[in-house]
Amino acid sequence: MSMIITYQQYLEEFRTEVFDGLTSELIGRGSRLSRLSFSENDEGIWVEAEIELPDQQEPWIRRRLIVPEQGPDKDAWLAGTIFSSALVEELDTK
């Protein structure tokens, strides 16, 4: 069975946390989260965020492993918060 199907509720909670955590931060920068998608491979489930930044034609894309093959190692809301915070920190250095 697909990990994405197995952890569907976890991924929805993660998605909600990321959108809640990033929306106001990105609006303040004139940016927006245009896509958040999940994929899986032998390592586990990956998330990919696509962010539209002002004055850039190509979206800024970041990909991270969020559920290792053994299963989640933290709550979905915490994983979403960490992912969102890491994106904001990385944007601060751009």
PDB file of C-alpha atoms in Angstrom:
ATOM      1  CA  MET A   1       0.000   0.000   0.000  1.00  0.00           C
ATOM      2  CA  SER A   2       1.152   3.514  -0.787  1.00  0.00           C
ATOM      3  CA  MET A   3       2.627   5.500   2.111  1.00  0.00           C
ATOM      4  CA  ILE A   4       0.728   8.562   0.890  1.00  0.00           C
ATOM      5  CA  ILE A   5      -2.562   6.673   1.272  1.00  0.00           C
ATOM      6  CA  THR A   6      -1.520   5.219   4.632  1.00  0.00           C
ATOM      7  CA  TYR A   7      -0.589   8.655   6.016  1.00  0.00           C
ATOM      8  CA  GLN A   8      -3.298  10.658   4.236  1.00  0.00           C
ATOM      9  CA  GLN A   9      -4.677  12.239   7.420  1.00  0.00           C
ATOM     10  CA  TYR A  10      -1.155  13.082   8.624  1.00  0.00           C
ATOM     11  CA  LEU A  11      -0.409  14.772   5.286  1.00  0.00           C
ATOM     12  CA  GLU A  12      -3.639  16.793   5.398  1.00  0.00           C
ATOM     13  CA  GLU A  13      -2.769  18.034   8.900  1.00  0.00           C
ATOM     14  CA  PHE A  14       0.731  18.867   7.653  1.00  0.00           C
ATOM     15  CA  ARG A  15      -0.714  20.737   4.633  1.00  0.00           C
ATOM     16  CA  THR A  16      -3.072  22.759   6.844  1.00  0.00           C
ATOM     17  CA  GLU A  17      -0.242  23.736   9.185  1.00  0.00           C
ATOM     18  CA  VAL A  18       2.017  24.797   6.302  1.00  0.00           C
ATOM     19  CA  PHE A  19      -0.700  26.911   4.655  1.00  0.00           C
ATOM     20  CA  ASP A  20      -1.658  28.475   8.004  1.00  0.00           C
ATOM     21  CA  GLY A  21       1.980  29.142   8.869  1.00  0.00           C
ATOM     22  CA  LEU A  22       3.074  30.541   5.519  1.00  0.00           C
ATOM     23  CA  THR A  23       0.130  32.492   4.133  1.00  0.00           C
ATOM     24  CA  SER A  24       0.470  35.731   6.117  1.00  0.00           C
ATOM     25  CA  GLU A  25       4.280  35.573   6.055  1.00  0.00           C
ATOM     26  CA  LEU A  26       4.328  35.241   2.277  1.00  0.00           C
ATOM     27  CA  ILE A  27       1.647  37.878   1.677  1.00  0.00           C
ATOM     28  CA  GLY A  28       3.802  40.333   3.620  1.00  0.00           C
ATOM     29  CA  ARG A  29       6.601  39.630   1.132  1.00  0.00           C
ATOM     30  CA  GLY A  30       4.385  39.905  -1.932  1.00  0.00           C
ATOM     31  CA  SER A  31       4.709  36.152  -2.453  1.00  0.00           C
ATOM     32  CA  ARG A  32       2.374  33.178  -2.391  1.00  0.00           C
ATOM     33  CA  LEU A  33       2.490  29.426  -1.979  1.00  0.00           C
ATOM     34  CA  SER A  34       1.244  28.239  -5.355  1.00  0.00           C
ATOM     35  CA  ARG A  35       1.633  24.487  -4.858  1.00  0.00           C
ATOM     36  CA  LEU A  36       2.294  21.985  -2.105  1.00  0.00           C
ATOM     37  CA  SER A  37       2.567  18.385  -3.279  1.00  0.00           C
ATOM     38  CA  PHE A  38       3.622  15.027  -1.921  1.00  0.00           C
ATOM     39  CA  SER A  39       5.550  12.204  -3.559  1.00  0.00           C
ATOM     40  CA  GLU A  40       7.135   9.033  -2.268  1.00  0.00           C
ATOM     41  CA  ASN A  41      10.119   6.830  -2.955  1.00  0.00           C
ATOM     42  CA  ASP A  42      12.181   4.236  -1.042  1.00  0.00           C
ATOM     43  CA  GLU A  43      13.162   6.853   1.548  1.00  0.00           C
ATOM     44  CA  GLY A  44       9.617   7.890   2.445  1.00  0.00           C
ATOM     45  CA  ILE A  45       7.244  10.769   1.683  1.00  0.00           C
ATOM     46  CA  TRP A  46       8.570  14.054   0.323  1.00  0.00           C
ATOM     47  CA  VAL A  47       6.894  17.436   0.235  1.00  0.00           C
ATOM     48  CA  GLU A  48       7.559  19.979  -2.474  1.00  0.00           C
ATOM     49  CA  ALA A  49       6.588  23.622  -2.048  1.00  0.00           C
ATOM     50  CA  GLU A  50       6.422  26.003  -4.971  1.00  0.00           C
ATOM     51  CA  ILE A  51       6.470  29.678  -4.030  1.00  0.00           C
ATOM     52  CA  GLU A  52       5.924  32.576  -6.393  1.00  0.00           C
ATOM     53  CA  LEU A  53       8.250  35.439  -5.509  1.00  0.00           C
ATOM     54  CA  PRO A  54       7.936  39.023  -6.736  1.00  0.00           C
ATOM     55  CA  ASP A  55      10.127  39.953  -9.687  1.00  0.00           C
ATOM     56  CA  GLN A  56      11.026  36.322 -10.431  1.00  0.00           C
ATOM     57  CA  GLN A  57       9.682  34.457 -13.435  1.00  0.00           C
ATOM     58  CA  GLU A  58      10.466  30.975 -12.151  1.00  0.00           C
ATOM     59  CA  PRO A  59       8.936  29.750  -8.874  1.00  0.00           C
ATOM     60  CA  TRP A  60      11.174  29.069  -5.894  1.00  0.00           C
ATOM     61  CA  ILE A  61      10.936  25.344  -5.122  1.00  0.00           C
ATOM     62  CA  ARG A  62      11.969  23.497  -1.985  1.00  0.00           C
ATOM     63  CA  ARG A  63      11.710  19.759  -1.360  1.00  0.00           C
ATOM     64  CA  ARG A  64      12.112  17.916   1.942  1.00  0.00           C
ATOM     65  CA  LEU A  65      11.619  14.404   3.324  1.00  0.00           C
ATOM     66  CA  ILE A  66       8.831  14.650   5.888  1.00  0.00           C
ATOM     67  CA  VAL A  67       7.918  11.021   6.588  1.00  0.00           C
ATOM     68  CA  PRO A  68      10.827   8.570   6.626  1.00  0.00           C
ATOM     69  CA  GLU A  69      10.180   5.013   5.444  1.00  0.00           C
ATOM     70  CA  GLN A  70       9.731   3.879   9.085  1.00  0.00           C
ATOM     71  CA  GLY A  71       6.853   6.335   9.540  1.00  0.00           C
ATOM     72  CA  PRO A  72       6.446   9.825  11.008  1.00  0.00           C
ATOM     73  CA  ASP A  73       8.974  10.816  13.653  1.00  0.00           C
ATOM     74  CA  LYS A  74       6.957  13.838  14.876  1.00  0.00           C
ATOM     75  CA  ASP A  75       3.375  15.115  14.943  1.00  0.00           C
ATOM     76  CA  ALA A  76       2.028  16.515  11.669  1.00  0.00           C
ATOM     77  CA  TRP A  77       1.539  20.019  13.079  1.00  0.00           C
ATOM     78  CA  LEU A  78       5.134  20.063  14.365  1.00  0.00           C
ATOM     79  CA  ALA A  79       6.491  18.796  11.038  1.00  0.00           C
ATOM     80  CA  GLY A  80       4.459  21.491   9.242  1.00  0.00           C
ATOM     81  CA  THR A  81       5.680  24.189  11.593  1.00  0.00           C
ATOM     82  CA  ILE A  82       9.314  23.149  11.160  1.00  0.00           C
ATOM     83  CA  PHE A  83       8.959  23.016   7.377  1.00  0.00           C
ATOM     84  CA  SER A  84       7.285  26.460   7.256  1.00  0.00           C
ATOM     85  CA  SER A  85       9.872  27.986   9.585  1.00  0.00           C
ATOM     86  CA  ALA A  86      12.732  26.585   7.515  1.00  0.00           C
ATOM     87  CA  LEU A  87      11.236  28.074   4.339  1.00  0.00           C
ATOM     88  CA  VAL A  88      10.834  31.488   5.981  1.00  0.00           C
ATOM     89  CA  GLU A  89      14.410  31.393   7.308  1.00  0.00           C
ATOM     90  CA  GLU A  90      15.693  30.470   3.862  1.00  0.00           C
ATOM     91  CA  LEU A  91      13.673  33.295   2.292  1.00  0.00           C
ATOM     92  CA  ASP A  92      15.234  35.712   4.787  1.00  0.00           C
ATOM     93  CA  THR A  93      18.654  34.881   3.365  1.00  0.00           C
ATOM     94  CA  LYS A  94      17.622  35.372  -0.281  1.00  0.00           C
TER      95      LYS A  94
END
